[in-house]
């Protein structure tokens, strides 16, 4: 069955960002990856009048928290608290419009436990005795973020559980040359332990059918990875680990063990969905929005580096619940974003935090540049010189010339500006803009790169039209001005998911009403107005006419 064409798909949409791990702040690589993509998508869906719930929440149970806390010499709980604050601050500063950012609270934990207890009661898990890296000196098993070695599939250096390069899982004692991430001199031995696992092989048929249905629509790297994983025996998925950090697993067979933190993320999504819906005024039980009768579609944005969990492990767990819950329809992955052609690295201090960039630059040009260079299909890089060049030469200067030309003509209109006629040609051009932006904002074509590039292309085109009219009064060429102003209004409305402050200032100036229904630009006349300006100086939001 083909998925419904998104242009005709007015079901409410649940947009999920990945859960940030609270082991530090948020850098531009995170934002240019799934968060900006999710935000722009959610904003466009809202503008189209669809019901949207956009949510995430932190991922406190991960061993990466413990490893980072020990390297920093702080308590993991304290690191979670301070990092969550930094993460929320960064998301707000750059304008990621989550409807609710679910806290790691008692309801979160109860939702996760219910989800796993139902599967345990239904006999979906198996006990399995496995060998795992073990440090005699500390008496600890080293798994997930606590261990590093070489990936048995691609030989890249990776952590336990998952390789961020090829995205294949590595479980138990699969890692080559394992060592501790806290102290690489600590070389573990192996020790046997008995844990609960989900036999993934039992879900092969369902996983294959699900993925082949979506393979024509998802990004190729994800499809290739999934097919590669499915071409091999599917590894048993660890449900519990013998670790001291994480949510206690409530199963009698595995006393003292915790749940595999990665696997919390679907019930966490169920919890944060309800948390966000409550912020929007609708109270639901966690999980309710994932029931088929709610008729929602899930769009999941995430980094390729952990796509194995979202595309395979989480999916098998959802399948183990039978048909109780819906499954994500669109899973959009991104690749790594680099800083000046080098990987972002907190430990090497090669990072640029969101807050640092926004001390120098307003968020609209920052969002535009991140959207334009987002790593959708391959690794891309942030460069300071590229940011300066693009934002100055293709965004701020040409936009401001265009806005000033229109503002001057509006201000000079004899007897005050009055409505201008729009020609059939002008309406057709605005409709073409709507259709082209819609193509770029909607699945299956959704692309931040192309949305951003389309904004810049249209600024340049409308700038040429404005230059031709400059010096002519509104009353001298009313239809030409009417056509131009209608298209500028269309551009402001269509760039609003990315240029959020410019859009807000334009709404205040009477530029458009923020709604993008089909036929939005089928008008006979248009009111002239003074478009707001953009700034390259931090602290200046999109300007108003008064700032000229
Ligand atoms: Zn690998």
PDB file of N, CA, C and O and ligand atoms in Angstrom, residues 150-158 162-170, ligand 1:
ATOM      1  N   UNK A 150      36.591  -1.245  18.640  1.00  0.00           N
ATOM      2  CA  UNK A 150      36.370  -1.153  17.208  1.00  0.00           C
ATOM      3  C   UNK A 150      35.107  -1.943  16.841  1.00  0.00           C
ATOM      4  O   UNK A 150      34.862  -3.025  17.366  1.00  0.00           O
ATOM      5  N   UNK A 151      34.350  -1.355  15.908  1.00  0.00           N
ATOM      6  CA  UNK A 151      33.100  -1.971  15.451  1.00  0.00           C
ATOM      7  C   UNK A 151      33.416  -3.253  14.675  1.00  0.00           C
ATOM      8  O   UNK A 151      34.258  -3.242  13.792  1.00  0.00           O
ATOM      9  N   UNK A 152      32.740  -4.361  15.002  1.00  0.00           N
ATOM     10  CA  UNK A 152      33.020  -5.610  14.296  1.00  0.00           C
ATOM     11  C   UNK A 152      32.571  -5.583  12.830  1.00  0.00           C
ATOM     12  O   UNK A 152      33.008  -6.406  12.037  1.00  0.00           O
ATOM     13  N   UNK A 153      31.738  -4.616  12.457  1.00  0.00           N
ATOM     14  CA  UNK A 153      31.233  -4.566  11.075  1.00  0.00           C
ATOM     15  C   UNK A 153      32.085  -3.643  10.200  1.00  0.00           C
ATOM     16  O   UNK A 153      32.451  -3.996   9.087  1.00  0.00           O
ATOM     17  N   UNK A 154      32.416  -2.423  10.708  1.00  0.00           N
ATOM     18  CA  UNK A 154      33.127  -1.460   9.850  1.00  0.00           C
ATOM     19  C   UNK A 154      34.501  -1.087  10.387  1.00  0.00           C
ATOM     20  O   UNK A 154      35.223  -0.334   9.746  1.00  0.00           O
ATOM     21  N   UNK A 155      34.872  -1.579  11.574  1.00  0.00           N
ATOM     22  CA  UNK A 155      36.178  -1.362  12.187  1.00  0.00           C
ATOM     23  C   UNK A 155      36.441   0.074  12.630  1.00  0.00           C
ATOM     24  O   UNK A 155      37.551   0.425  12.999  1.00  0.00           O
ATOM     25  N   UNK A 156      35.420   0.934  12.554  1.00  0.00           N
ATOM     26  CA  UNK A 156      35.579   2.293  13.094  1.00  0.00           C
ATOM     27  C   UNK A 156      35.535   2.213  14.616  1.00  0.00           C
ATOM     28  O   UNK A 156      34.970   1.281  15.187  1.00  0.00           O
ATOM     29  N   UNK A 157      36.139   3.204  15.285  1.00  0.00           N
ATOM     30  CA  UNK A 157      36.045   3.266  16.746  1.00  0.00           C
ATOM     31  C   UNK A 157      34.605   3.620  17.120  1.00  0.00           C
ATOM     32  O   UNK A 157      34.017   4.530  16.541  1.00  0.00           O
ATOM     33  N   UNK A 158      34.049   2.875  18.049  1.00  0.00           N
ATOM     34  CA  UNK A 158      32.665   3.162  18.453  1.00  0.00           C
ATOM     35  C   UNK A 158      32.444   2.758  19.899  1.00  0.00           C
ATOM     36  O   UNK A 158      33.292   2.124  20.519  1.00  0.00           O
ATOM     37  N   UNK A 162      26.133   0.217  19.790  1.00  0.00           N
ATOM     38  CA  UNK A 162      25.822   0.773  18.477  1.00  0.00           C
ATOM     39  C   UNK A 162      27.038   1.490  17.912  1.00  0.00           C
ATOM     40  O   UNK A 162      27.708   2.227  18.617  1.00  0.00           O
ATOM     41  N   UNK A 163      27.265   1.280  16.621  1.00  0.00           N
ATOM     42  CA  UNK A 163      28.357   1.996  15.938  1.00  0.00           C
ATOM     43  C   UNK A 163      27.767   3.219  15.263  1.00  0.00           C
ATOM     44  O   UNK A 163      26.844   3.095  14.474  1.00  0.00           O
ATOM     45  N   UNK A 164      28.313   4.403  15.569  1.00  0.00           N
ATOM     46  CA  UNK A 164      27.721   5.623  15.000  1.00  0.00           C
ATOM     47  C   UNK A 164      28.161   5.841  13.561  1.00  0.00           C
ATOM     48  O   UNK A 164      27.669   6.733  12.891  1.00  0.00           O
ATOM     49  N   UNK A 165      29.108   5.031  13.076  1.00  0.00           N
ATOM     50  CA  UNK A 165      29.571   5.181  11.689  1.00  0.00           C
ATOM     51  C   UNK A 165      28.723   4.346  10.736  1.00  0.00           C
ATOM     52  O   UNK A 165      28.150   4.864   9.790  1.00  0.00           O
ATOM     53  N   UNK A 166      28.626   3.026  10.985  1.00  0.00           N
ATOM     54  CA  UNK A 166      27.847   2.172  10.069  1.00  0.00           C
ATOM     55  C   UNK A 166      26.443   1.912  10.604  1.00  0.00           C
ATOM     56  O   UNK A 166      25.587   1.413   9.885  1.00  0.00           O
ATOM     57  N   UNK A 167      26.227   2.228  11.883  1.00  0.00           N
ATOM     58  CA  UNK A 167      24.917   2.104  12.528  1.00  0.00           C
ATOM     59  C   UNK A 167      24.493   0.651  12.750  1.00  0.00           C
ATOM     60  O   UNK A 167      23.312   0.374  12.936  1.00  0.00           O
ATOM     61  N   UNK A 168      25.441  -0.270  12.728  1.00  0.00           N
ATOM     62  CA  UNK A 168      25.115  -1.653  13.099  1.00  0.00           C
ATOM     63  C   UNK A 168      25.223  -1.791  14.622  1.00  0.00           C
ATOM     64  O   UNK A 168      26.056  -1.135  15.237  1.00  0.00           O
ATOM     65  N   UNK A 169      24.391  -2.664  15.185  1.00  0.00           N
ATOM     66  CA  UNK A 169      24.523  -2.900  16.627  1.00  0.00           C
ATOM     67  C   UNK A 169      25.760  -3.745  16.915  1.00  0.00           C
ATOM     68  O   UNK A 169      26.232  -4.491  16.053  1.00  0.00           O
ATOM     69  N   UNK A 170      26.302  -3.570  18.114  1.00  0.00           N
ATOM     70  CA  UNK A 170      27.300  -4.529  18.612  1.00  0.00           C
ATOM     71  C   UNK A 170      26.900  -4.833  20.036  1.00  0.00           C
ATOM     72  O   UNK A 170      26.694  -3.919  20.825  1.00  0.00           O
TER      73      UNK A 170
HETATM   74 ZN1  LIG B   1      30.534   0.193  12.363  1.00  0.00          ZN
END
